[in-house]
Amino acid sequence: MELARIQEALREERLDGWLLYTFGRSNPVALEVLGLSGLHLTRRLAYLIPREGEPTLLCHAIEESLLPPLPGRRRTYHTWEGFLTGLREALEGARRVALEYVPGGAIPYLSRVDGGTLDLLRGLGLEAASSWPLLLLFQTWGEEKLQSHRRAASGLVVAKELALSFLREHPEATEKAVQGVLVRVLEERGLVFDHPPMVAFGENAANPHHAPTERPLREGDVVLLDLWAKEAGGVYADITWMAEYRAKEAAHKAFHQVVAAREAALRFVAEAYQKGRYPKGFEVDRVAHQLLLEGGYGGYIRHRTGHNLGEEVHGSGPHLDDLETHDFRPLVPGLAFTVEPGLYLETFGVRTEVNVYLHPTGPEVTTPKQAALTPL
Amino acid sequence: MELARIQEALREERLDGWLLYTFGRSNPVALEVLGLSGLHLTRRLAYLIPREGEPTLLCHAIEESLLPPLPGRRRTYHTWEGFLTGLREALEGARRVALEYVPGGAIPYLSRVDGGTLDLLRGLGLEAASSWPLLLLFQTWGEEKLQSHRRAASGLVVAKELALSFLREHPEATEKAVQGVLVRVLEERGLVFDHPPMVAFGENAANPHHAPTERPLREGDVVLLDLWAKEAGGVYADITWMAEYRAKEAAHKAFHQVVAAREAALRFVAEAYQKGRYPKGFEVDRVAHQLLLEGGYGGYIRHRTGHNLGEEVHGSGPHLDDLETHDFRPLVPGLAFTVEPGLYLETFGVRTEVNVYLHPTGPEVTTPKQAALTPL
């Protein structure tokens, strides 16, 4: 943990401290910041980073031996009174404190401290501020993560190519068989993933959350492959690629529209950087959304334009989202995200998905940009 | 879901409704109540049960197809504005609403709605009440669960007997080898568990969270076996059993003290029922704690006296706890819990653990009560 950088950010944001609080796994954001995500914790744990001086870790005595070293003092409790006393003492003199709190729960990923604990802290005279500006420090990637992401992205591209070859050789293959090919290729390359890839044929592609079945490929189908993976300990890449087996014109037309939406979103980000400003997550979503609306596809949008990438495929950083949430966070250099507009019609669906990494000079698209449905 | 019983409880508690709200898996209590624990949900979901009339489910359009039927209306949203509108309309006319909220987070298991969402609800003019009285309806067991628990308990008893026989035949066996025996026996009986059993020899028993190692048994050791399991879809049983291999007198003495604490706790519960009142979780903890203090063991207590049993080994119902939390909930008929006082000294630890089911007439101890360390 880069304490100096966090304390600098605390001073910039005029915060007296950052209270990372979790009950067991209730606050995955705090666990990730503290590097405790893999631990089997079941008690209350608090870690206060003050704007100056040493942090304080307050943990249950029974869990102390599980915890890796963290900067600062370590204080254990084994009673609820001990927890409250420890918390009060750590917060002594603080007034404005960052928490995993977002007013109105507007970004629910980051609004993790429970209402009872929030009331407790306010009862101690504290003002709760949102920790999102501090979290950006952890959501940005350095060179090492970017390289790991690029290697994961290469693995995905090979996997989709081999899956398409397999489909050409086995034109009656099932969704599950194609999924099997993707899984095998990713695993052979040492990549890991939380859930196996998605494969959807024809009308199944109309469901953005489809799970592969024994349905075979048929003439007239679109083929949607959505795959995501990372190196162990690395950060994710996540692409969607689409093919078609003599699909009707409507599918080609809809695909061109999502491509146009993707390009408009990418252009918007690049232009904002050229103008010296950081675009906000919700703004990019609106740009892509607008393109789809203009094409007459307003009724077929089911999800936001993109999500942050991190050690989880849906990272905790800014998403391209004004649909599911109003993500007001800025897309600062070092962040990575997907751009994946999709349309879900009655009898088929289309999506294109690329990954973007933000350099200080502007966006780099780290995965291939599909221009048209790949014929089988 | 027994809607009529919940609505009756809402009227008794003078509540206008119960808002079960979760963001993905953020509120495991609500997911369990709604029977959605096994689903891969990632969006905001709300289910309002009004004191009269039909409930309303508000879920993301992308997740609708994943959800099983639930009583009442179903309304989908796919924008954040749609979620807010749906929430406002479902709550129209309500003033006092139960949530997974506990003032001060005093029972963190049940304080699950995030502070941002709590602020949002208060901003709509609602008063947040704690849902714990309603949750008791789900935490109590009927005859079927009790029978399943008893079968699980029988499996645990057989497993510990076979593990002790194994240790007698292999007096230099390691902790991991004994754990292997326990796992095998439990699995052969078709029982499942979240984590494999704990086995601790000698000084390792001084750590209440020990994970089995390659340490072999040695003369002078205590042996602590802690095992928990259930039938698939059933409720847990959870016992601790201790043996000794020529252990010193101090271990026998400490063990007698935890036995005395266990018996005092059991007596307290039985006597409360005889007097026609339901003891509270924290009261039972205090009784056992007091016994350990009186024996001069005050410095060696590391955990509460017991936990609720349910489909999770640490259920969400009332715990015997005034140590880690102040559990003010009443131990009403139909609840089940462990009674497991423990002492953790420098060079060894002792614990005895039984399970209790509460009949309307009083407690039944469903597992064997160990009176002294079993000699090897």
mmCIF file of C-alpha atoms in Angstrom, chain A residues 4-328:
data_model
loop_
_atom_site.group_PDB
_atom_site.id
_atom_site.type_symbol
_atom_site.label_atom_id
_atom_site.label_comp_id
_atom_site.label_asym_id
_atom_site.label_seq_id
_atom_site.Cartn_x
_atom_site.Cartn_y
_atom_site.Cartn_z
ATOM 1 C CA ALA A 4 2.247 8.478 1.064
ATOM 2 C CA ARG A 5 0.124 8.677 -2.089
ATOM 3 C CA ILE A 6 -3.069 8.000 -0.150
ATOM 4 C CA GLN A 7 -2.236 10.646 2.433
ATOM 5 C CA GLU A 8 -1.471 13.114 -0.317
ATOM 6 C CA ALA A 9 -4.877 12.375 -1.862
ATOM 7 C CA LEU A 10 -6.517 12.793 1.569
ATOM 8 C CA ARG A 11 -5.031 16.261 1.841
ATOM 9 C CA GLU A 12 -6.097 17.132 -1.730
ATOM 10 C CA GLU A 13 -9.646 16.016 -0.977
ATOM 11 C CA ARG A 14 -9.655 17.814 2.394
ATOM 12 C CA LEU A 15 -10.368 14.624 4.258
ATOM 13 C CA ASP A 16 -9.174 13.878 7.789
ATOM 14 C CA GLY A 17 -8.882 10.187 7.056
ATOM 15 C CA TRP A 18 -10.106 7.097 5.258
ATOM 16 C CA LEU A 19 -11.901 4.486 7.305
ATOM 17 C CA LEU A 20 -11.818 1.107 5.581
ATOM 18 C CA TYR A 21 -14.449 -0.920 7.409
ATOM 19 C CA THR A 22 -15.713 -4.419 6.692
ATOM 20 C CA PHE A 23 -17.734 -7.045 8.491
ATOM 21 C CA GLY A 24 -16.339 -10.317 7.180
ATOM 22 C CA ARG A 25 -16.632 -9.962 3.406
ATOM 23 C CA SER A 26 -19.292 -7.244 3.462
ATOM 24 C CA ASN A 27 -16.997 -4.631 1.932
ATOM 25 C CA PRO A 28 -15.101 -6.261 -0.959
ATOM 26 C CA VAL A 29 -13.722 -2.866 -1.982
ATOM 27 C CA ALA A 30 -11.972 -2.370 1.374
ATOM 28 C CA LEU A 31 -10.708 -5.972 1.337
ATOM 29 C CA GLU A 32 -9.182 -5.424 -2.084
ATOM 30 C CA VAL A 33 -7.495 -2.169 -1.034
ATOM 31 C CA LEU A 34 -6.040 -3.896 2.034
ATOM 32 C CA GLY A 35 -4.977 -7.006 0.092
ATOM 33 C CA LEU A 36 -7.225 -9.215 2.233
ATOM 34 C CA SER A 37 -9.612 -10.493 -0.443
ATOM 35 C CA GLY A 38 -8.425 -14.075 -0.231
ATOM 36 C CA LEU A 39 -8.818 -14.419 3.528
ATOM 37 C CA HIS A 40 -11.656 -16.128 5.359
ATOM 38 C CA LEU A 41 -12.622 -13.212 7.603
ATOM 39 C CA THR A 42 -15.870 -13.242 9.578
ATOM 40 C CA ARG A 43 -15.489 -10.392 12.079
ATOM 41 C CA ARG A 44 -15.474 -6.603 12.030
ATOM 42 C CA LEU A 45 -12.244 -5.066 10.852
ATOM 43 C CA ALA A 46 -11.385 -1.378 10.549
ATOM 44 C CA TYR A 47 -8.295 0.320 9.172
ATOM 45 C CA LEU A 48 -8.012 4.064 9.560
ATOM 46 C CA ILE A 49 -5.582 6.001 7.411
ATOM 47 C CA PRO A 50 -5.253 9.514 8.860
ATOM 48 C CA ARG A 51 -4.145 12.399 6.653
ATOM 49 C CA GLU A 52 -0.935 12.599 8.700
ATOM 50 C CA GLY A 53 0.834 9.970 10.753
ATOM 51 C CA GLU A 54 0.398 6.252 11.250
ATOM 52 C CA PRO A 55 -2.648 4.180 10.258
ATOM 53 C CA THR A 56 -4.421 2.029 12.851
ATOM 54 C CA LEU A 57 -5.638 -1.493 12.194
ATOM 55 C CA LEU A 58 -8.416 -2.660 14.505
ATOM 56 C CA CYS A 59 -9.086 -6.381 14.187
ATOM 57 C CA HIS A 60 -10.594 -9.222 16.170
ATOM 58 C CA ALA A 61 -8.045 -11.099 18.302
ATOM 59 C CA ILE A 62 -9.175 -14.385 16.761
ATOM 60 C CA GLU A 63 -8.295 -13.157 13.277
ATOM 61 C CA GLU A 64 -5.046 -11.357 13.996
ATOM 62 C CA SER A 65 -2.860 -14.288 13.003
ATOM 63 C CA LEU A 66 -4.559 -14.461 9.577
ATOM 64 C CA LEU A 67 -3.648 -10.910 8.621
ATOM 65 C CA PRO A 68 -0.536 -9.953 6.655
ATOM 66 C CA PRO A 69 1.543 -7.001 7.861
ATOM 67 C CA LEU A 70 -0.058 -3.623 7.171
ATOM 68 C CA PRO A 71 1.552 -0.231 7.774
ATOM 69 C CA GLY A 72 0.974 1.334 11.185
ATOM 70 C CA ARG A 73 -0.279 0.256 14.584
ATOM 71 C CA ARG A 74 -2.179 -2.951 15.145
ATOM 72 C CA ARG A 75 -4.814 -3.085 17.816
ATOM 73 C CA THR A 76 -6.964 -6.107 18.596
ATOM 74 C CA TYR A 77 -10.354 -6.322 20.238
ATOM 75 C CA HIS A 78 -12.293 -9.271 21.428
ATOM 76 C CA THR A 79 -15.424 -7.627 22.726
ATOM 77 C CA TRP A 80 -17.904 -5.342 21.027
ATOM 78 C CA GLU A 81 -17.128 -2.666 23.594
ATOM 79 C CA GLY A 82 -13.454 -3.054 22.719
ATOM 80 C CA PHE A 83 -14.276 -2.568 19.050
ATOM 81 C CA LEU A 84 -16.219 0.628 19.766
ATOM 82 C CA THR A 85 -13.504 2.010 22.037
ATOM 83 C CA GLY A 86 -10.826 1.231 19.452
ATOM 84 C CA LEU A 87 -12.848 2.878 16.717
ATOM 85 C CA ARG A 88 -13.496 6.001 18.779
ATOM 86 C CA GLU A 89 -9.843 6.324 19.702
ATOM 87 C CA ALA A 90 -8.605 5.812 16.145
ATOM 88 C CA LEU A 91 -11.033 8.510 14.945
ATOM 89 C CA GLU A 92 -10.207 10.996 17.711
ATOM 90 C CA GLY A 93 -9.952 14.492 16.270
ATOM 91 C CA ALA A 94 -11.204 13.518 12.800
ATOM 92 C CA ARG A 95 -14.276 15.213 11.385
ATOM 93 C CA ARG A 96 -14.559 14.489 7.674
ATOM 94 C CA VAL A 97 -13.796 10.873 6.875
ATOM 95 C CA ALA A 98 -13.958 8.905 3.628
ATOM 96 C CA LEU A 99 -15.878 5.635 3.694
ATOM 97 C CA GLU A 100 -17.187 3.181 1.118
ATOM 98 C CA TYR A 101 -20.296 5.314 1.051
ATOM 99 C CA VAL A 102 -22.006 6.894 -1.946
ATOM 100 C CA PRO A 103 -24.916 9.297 -1.407
ATOM 101 C CA GLY A 104 -28.139 7.591 -2.419
ATOM 102 C CA GLY A 105 -26.177 4.419 -3.168
ATOM 103 C CA ALA A 106 -25.789 5.879 -6.687
ATOM 104 C CA ILE A 107 -22.729 3.698 -7.372
ATOM 105 C CA PRO A 108 -23.699 0.612 -5.427
ATOM 106 C CA TYR A 109 -20.319 -1.109 -5.983
ATOM 107 C CA LEU A 110 -18.728 1.505 -3.765
ATOM 108 C CA SER A 111 -21.529 1.968 -1.224
ATOM 109 C CA ARG A 112 -20.607 -0.854 1.129
ATOM 110 C CA VAL A 113 -20.631 0.408 4.701
ATOM 111 C CA ASP A 114 -23.950 -0.615 6.256
ATOM 112 C CA GLY A 115 -26.486 1.956 7.392
ATOM 113 C CA GLY A 116 -26.217 0.994 11.069
ATOM 114 C CA THR A 117 -22.470 1.591 11.103
ATOM 115 C CA LEU A 118 -22.930 4.844 9.183
ATOM 116 C CA ASP A 119 -25.374 6.004 11.885
ATOM 117 C CA LEU A 120 -22.819 5.014 14.522
ATOM 118 C CA LEU A 121 -20.092 7.087 12.872
ATOM 119 C CA ARG A 122 -22.356 10.079 12.420
ATOM 120 C CA GLY A 123 -23.292 9.701 16.089
ATOM 121 C CA LEU A 124 -19.589 10.169 16.868
ATOM 122 C CA GLY A 125 -19.769 13.552 15.122
ATOM 123 C CA LEU A 126 -18.201 12.469 11.829
ATOM 124 C CA GLU A 127 -19.168 13.594 8.368
ATOM 125 C CA ALA A 128 -19.153 10.700 5.898
ATOM 126 C CA ALA A 129 -17.572 11.407 2.522
ATOM 127 C CA SER A 130 -17.329 9.007 -0.400
ATOM 128 C CA SER A 131 -14.006 7.202 -0.845
ATOM 129 C CA TRP A 132 -14.246 7.057 -4.648
ATOM 130 C CA PRO A 133 -11.462 9.602 -5.300
ATOM 131 C CA LEU A 134 -9.100 7.564 -3.103
ATOM 132 C CA LEU A 135 -10.101 4.302 -4.724
ATOM 133 C CA LEU A 136 -8.955 5.574 -8.126
ATOM 134 C CA LEU A 137 -5.389 5.180 -6.833
ATOM 135 C CA PHE A 138 -5.976 1.414 -6.650
ATOM 136 C CA GLN A 139 -7.996 1.027 -9.821
ATOM 137 C CA THR A 140 -5.341 2.410 -12.140
ATOM 138 C CA TRP A 141 -2.770 0.094 -13.708
ATOM 139 C CA GLY A 142 0.957 0.492 -14.030
ATOM 140 C CA GLU A 143 3.075 -0.966 -16.829
ATOM 141 C CA GLU A 144 3.197 -4.454 -15.299
ATOM 142 C CA LYS A 145 -0.564 -4.850 -15.163
ATOM 143 C CA LEU A 146 -0.944 -3.413 -18.652
ATOM 144 C CA GLN A 147 1.496 -6.039 -19.976
ATOM 145 C CA SER A 148 -0.365 -8.812 -18.164
ATOM 146 C CA HIS A 149 -3.649 -7.538 -19.621
ATOM 147 C CA ARG A 150 -2.130 -7.547 -23.114
ATOM 148 C CA ARG A 151 -1.021 -11.164 -22.716
ATOM 149 C CA ALA A 152 -4.507 -12.123 -21.523
ATOM 150 C CA ALA A 153 -5.991 -10.264 -24.505
ATOM 151 C CA SER A 154 -3.745 -12.230 -26.905
ATOM 152 C CA GLY A 155 -5.003 -15.460 -25.351
ATOM 153 C CA LEU A 156 -8.600 -14.401 -25.912
ATOM 154 C CA VAL A 157 -7.959 -13.555 -29.546
ATOM 155 C CA VAL A 158 -6.349 -16.944 -30.214
ATOM 156 C CA ALA A 159 -9.223 -18.689 -28.437
ATOM 157 C CA LYS A 160 -11.893 -16.967 -30.526
ATOM 158 C CA GLU A 161 -9.978 -17.703 -33.738
ATOM 159 C CA LEU A 162 -9.740 -21.390 -32.858
ATOM 160 C CA ALA A 163 -13.413 -21.472 -31.885
ATOM 161 C CA LEU A 164 -14.369 -20.000 -35.258
ATOM 162 C CA SER A 165 -12.164 -22.560 -37.063
ATOM 163 C CA PHE A 166 -13.823 -25.307 -35.040
ATOM 164 C CA LEU A 167 -17.259 -24.027 -36.088
ATOM 165 C CA ARG A 168 -16.232 -23.979 -39.732
ATOM 166 C CA GLU A 169 -15.103 -27.599 -39.459
ATOM 167 C CA HIS A 170 -18.160 -28.630 -37.409
ATOM 168 C CA PRO A 171 -21.019 -26.550 -38.792
ATOM 169 C CA GLU A 172 -23.521 -28.424 -36.582
ATOM 170 C CA ALA A 173 -21.583 -27.982 -33.344
ATOM 171 C CA THR A 174 -23.489 -26.976 -30.210
ATOM 172 C CA GLU A 175 -22.962 -23.886 -28.067
ATOM 173 C CA LYS A 176 -21.504 -26.087 -25.337
ATOM 174 C CA ALA A 177 -19.027 -27.687 -27.727
ATOM 175 C CA VAL A 178 -17.763 -24.254 -28.785
ATOM 176 C CA GLN A 179 -17.573 -23.199 -25.161
ATOM 177 C CA GLY A 180 -15.446 -26.307 -24.553
ATOM 178 C CA VAL A 181 -13.002 -25.214 -27.265
ATOM 179 C CA LEU A 182 -12.701 -21.735 -25.746
ATOM 180 C CA VAL A 183 -12.151 -23.110 -22.234
ATOM 181 C CA ARG A 184 -9.508 -25.536 -23.464
ATOM 182 C CA VAL A 185 -7.528 -22.886 -25.333
ATOM 183 C CA LEU A 186 -7.652 -20.421 -22.430
ATOM 184 C CA GLU A 187 -6.593 -23.079 -19.941
ATOM 185 C CA GLU A 188 -3.782 -24.292 -22.190
ATOM 186 C CA ARG A 189 -2.439 -20.748 -22.148
ATOM 187 C CA GLY A 190 -2.530 -20.691 -18.332
ATOM 188 C CA LEU A 191 -5.345 -18.153 -18.198
ATOM 189 C CA VAL A 192 -7.992 -18.224 -15.479
ATOM 190 C CA PHE A 193 -11.556 -16.876 -15.312
ATOM 191 C CA ASP A 194 -14.386 -16.616 -12.814
ATOM 192 C CA HIS A 195 -17.056 -18.087 -15.133
ATOM 193 C CA PRO A 196 -16.585 -19.939 -18.418
ATOM 194 C CA PRO A 197 -17.105 -18.031 -21.681
ATOM 195 C CA MET A 198 -20.500 -17.344 -23.178
ATOM 196 C CA VAL A 199 -21.503 -18.799 -26.525
ATOM 197 C CA ALA A 200 -24.907 -17.958 -28.000
ATOM 198 C CA PHE A 201 -26.384 -18.955 -31.368
ATOM 199 C CA GLY A 202 -29.283 -17.249 -33.121
ATOM 200 C CA GLU A 203 -32.160 -16.309 -30.818
ATOM 201 C CA ASN A 204 -30.049 -17.189 -27.764
ATOM 202 C CA ALA A 205 -27.889 -14.162 -28.526
ATOM 203 C CA ALA A 206 -30.962 -12.049 -27.764
ATOM 204 C CA ASN A 207 -30.392 -12.822 -24.061
ATOM 205 C CA PRO A 208 -27.387 -10.873 -22.781
ATOM 206 C CA HIS A 209 -27.015 -13.378 -19.880
ATOM 207 C CA HIS A 210 -27.420 -16.565 -21.897
ATOM 208 C CA ALA A 211 -25.761 -19.758 -20.644
ATOM 209 C CA PRO A 212 -24.564 -22.155 -23.390
ATOM 210 C CA THR A 213 -26.845 -25.100 -24.242
ATOM 211 C CA GLU A 214 -26.882 -28.140 -26.533
ATOM 212 C CA ARG A 215 -28.450 -26.053 -29.299
ATOM 213 C CA PRO A 216 -26.587 -26.723 -32.567
ATOM 214 C CA LEU A 217 -25.633 -24.046 -35.071
ATOM 215 C CA ARG A 218 -28.205 -23.553 -37.842
ATOM 216 C CA GLU A 219 -28.268 -21.655 -41.090
ATOM 217 C CA GLY A 220 -29.364 -18.060 -40.515
ATOM 218 C CA ASP A 221 -27.723 -17.828 -37.068
ATOM 219 C CA VAL A 222 -25.541 -15.169 -35.600
ATOM 220 C CA VAL A 223 -22.804 -16.507 -33.269
ATOM 221 C CA LEU A 224 -21.846 -14.501 -30.205
ATOM 222 C CA LEU A 225 -18.652 -15.345 -28.308
ATOM 223 C CA ASP A 226 -17.969 -13.437 -25.095
ATOM 224 C CA LEU A 227 -14.791 -14.461 -23.289
ATOM 225 C CA TRP A 228 -12.765 -13.009 -20.452
ATOM 226 C CA ALA A 229 -9.660 -14.232 -18.691
ATOM 227 C CA LYS A 230 -6.488 -13.172 -16.910
ATOM 228 C CA GLU A 231 -3.151 -14.525 -15.823
ATOM 229 C CA ALA A 232 -3.227 -15.802 -12.231
ATOM 230 C CA GLY A 233 -2.765 -12.701 -10.098
ATOM 231 C CA GLY A 234 -3.178 -10.447 -13.132
ATOM 232 C CA VAL A 235 -5.887 -8.216 -14.546
ATOM 233 C CA TYR A 236 -8.612 -9.207 -16.968
ATOM 234 C CA ALA A 237 -9.120 -8.819 -20.671
ATOM 235 C CA ASP A 238 -12.705 -9.280 -21.929
ATOM 236 C CA ILE A 239 -13.815 -9.403 -25.563
ATOM 237 C CA THR A 240 -16.915 -10.207 -27.568
ATOM 238 C CA TRP A 241 -16.646 -11.451 -31.141
ATOM 239 C CA MET A 242 -19.469 -12.235 -33.520
ATOM 240 C CA ALA A 243 -19.801 -14.474 -36.552
ATOM 241 C CA GLU A 244 -22.721 -15.341 -38.817
ATOM 242 C CA TYR A 245 -23.852 -18.356 -40.822
ATOM 243 C CA ARG A 246 -25.859 -16.771 -43.637
ATOM 244 C CA ALA A 247 -27.590 -14.460 -41.174
ATOM 245 C CA LYS A 248 -30.255 -12.105 -42.440
ATOM 246 C CA GLU A 249 -29.623 -8.502 -43.362
ATOM 247 C CA ALA A 250 -31.176 -7.208 -40.105
ATOM 248 C CA ALA A 251 -28.325 -8.779 -38.137
ATOM 249 C CA HIS A 252 -25.669 -7.140 -40.296
ATOM 250 C CA LYS A 253 -27.467 -3.815 -40.009
ATOM 251 C CA ALA A 254 -27.725 -3.998 -36.214
ATOM 252 C CA PHE A 255 -24.086 -5.019 -35.970
ATOM 253 C CA HIS A 256 -23.033 -1.986 -37.971
ATOM 254 C CA GLN A 257 -24.964 0.152 -35.536
ATOM 255 C CA VAL A 258 -23.125 -1.233 -32.462
ATOM 256 C CA VAL A 259 -19.844 -0.754 -34.309
ATOM 257 C CA ALA A 260 -20.811 2.876 -34.932
ATOM 258 C CA ALA A 261 -21.721 3.292 -31.266
ATOM 259 C CA ARG A 262 -18.384 1.777 -30.192
ATOM 260 C CA GLU A 263 -16.475 4.095 -32.504
ATOM 261 C CA ALA A 264 -18.397 7.149 -31.297
ATOM 262 C CA ALA A 265 -17.608 6.233 -27.676
ATOM 263 C CA LEU A 266 -13.914 5.721 -28.448
ATOM 264 C CA ARG A 267 -13.778 8.983 -30.353
ATOM 265 C CA PHE A 268 -15.425 10.852 -27.484
ATOM 266 C CA VAL A 269 -12.817 9.603 -25.007
ATOM 267 C CA ALA A 270 -9.915 10.444 -27.342
ATOM 268 C CA GLU A 271 -11.268 13.922 -28.024
ATOM 269 C CA ALA A 272 -11.806 14.670 -24.343
ATOM 270 C CA TYR A 273 -8.173 13.745 -23.650
ATOM 271 C CA GLN A 274 -7.064 15.932 -26.580
ATOM 272 C CA LYS A 275 -8.935 18.812 -24.966
ATOM 273 C CA GLY A 276 -7.156 18.148 -21.693
ATOM 274 C CA ARG A 277 -10.153 16.873 -19.755
ATOM 275 C CA TYR A 278 -11.106 13.469 -18.358
ATOM 276 C CA PRO A 279 -14.445 12.239 -19.639
ATOM 277 C CA LYS A 280 -16.837 10.811 -17.037
ATOM 278 C CA GLY A 281 -18.174 7.276 -17.156
ATOM 279 C CA PHE A 282 -21.801 8.321 -17.678
ATOM 280 C CA GLU A 283 -20.899 10.708 -20.510
ATOM 281 C CA VAL A 284 -19.354 7.945 -22.636
ATOM 282 C CA ASP A 285 -22.398 5.764 -22.057
ATOM 283 C CA ARG A 286 -24.646 8.584 -23.247
ATOM 284 C CA VAL A 287 -22.644 9.002 -26.464
ATOM 285 C CA ALA A 288 -22.972 5.320 -27.398
ATOM 286 C CA HIS A 289 -26.587 5.226 -26.269
ATOM 287 C CA GLN A 290 -27.397 8.235 -28.425
ATOM 288 C CA LEU A 291 -25.969 6.539 -31.521
ATOM 289 C CA LEU A 292 -28.138 3.482 -30.925
ATOM 290 C CA LEU A 293 -31.209 5.651 -30.368
ATOM 291 C CA GLU A 294 -30.559 7.512 -33.607
ATOM 292 C CA GLY A 295 -30.442 4.200 -35.462
ATOM 293 C CA GLY A 296 -33.950 3.475 -34.145
ATOM 294 C CA TYR A 297 -32.760 0.793 -31.733
ATOM 295 C CA GLY A 298 -33.785 2.511 -28.478
ATOM 296 C CA GLY A 299 -36.003 -0.355 -27.407
ATOM 297 C CA TYR A 300 -33.238 -2.949 -27.664
ATOM 298 C CA ILE A 301 -30.636 -1.637 -25.227
ATOM 299 C CA ARG A 302 -30.263 -3.847 -22.149
ATOM 300 C CA HIS A 303 -26.993 -2.835 -20.523
ATOM 301 C CA ARG A 304 -24.466 -0.065 -20.028
ATOM 302 C CA THR A 305 -21.759 0.606 -22.628
ATOM 303 C CA GLY A 306 -18.850 -0.784 -20.638
ATOM 304 C CA HIS A 307 -17.335 -1.789 -17.334
ATOM 305 C CA ASN A 308 -14.073 -1.196 -15.564
ATOM 306 C CA LEU A 309 -11.430 -3.944 -15.806
ATOM 307 C CA GLY A 310 -9.345 -5.058 -12.848
ATOM 308 C CA GLU A 311 -8.435 -8.177 -10.932
ATOM 309 C CA GLU A 312 -12.142 -8.908 -11.213
ATOM 310 C CA VAL A 313 -13.595 -8.840 -14.710
ATOM 311 C CA HIS A 314 -16.100 -6.262 -13.502
ATOM 312 C CA GLY A 315 -13.605 -4.046 -11.721
ATOM 313 C CA SER A 316 -14.576 -1.523 -9.097
ATOM 314 C CA GLY A 317 -13.400 1.495 -11.054
ATOM 315 C CA PRO A 318 -15.498 3.820 -13.235
ATOM 316 C CA HIS A 319 -17.931 2.116 -15.597
ATOM 317 C CA LEU A 320 -19.321 3.561 -18.819
ATOM 318 C CA ASP A 321 -22.729 3.780 -17.272
ATOM 319 C CA ASP A 322 -25.645 6.149 -17.166
ATOM 320 C CA LEU A 323 -28.115 3.290 -17.487
ATOM 321 C CA GLU A 324 -27.786 0.912 -14.544
ATOM 322 C CA THR A 325 -26.146 3.560 -12.350
ATOM 323 C CA HIS A 326 -25.147 7.162 -12.816
ATOM 324 C CA ASP A 327 -21.370 6.738 -12.794
ATOM 325 C CA PHE A 328 -20.051 10.235 -12.305
#
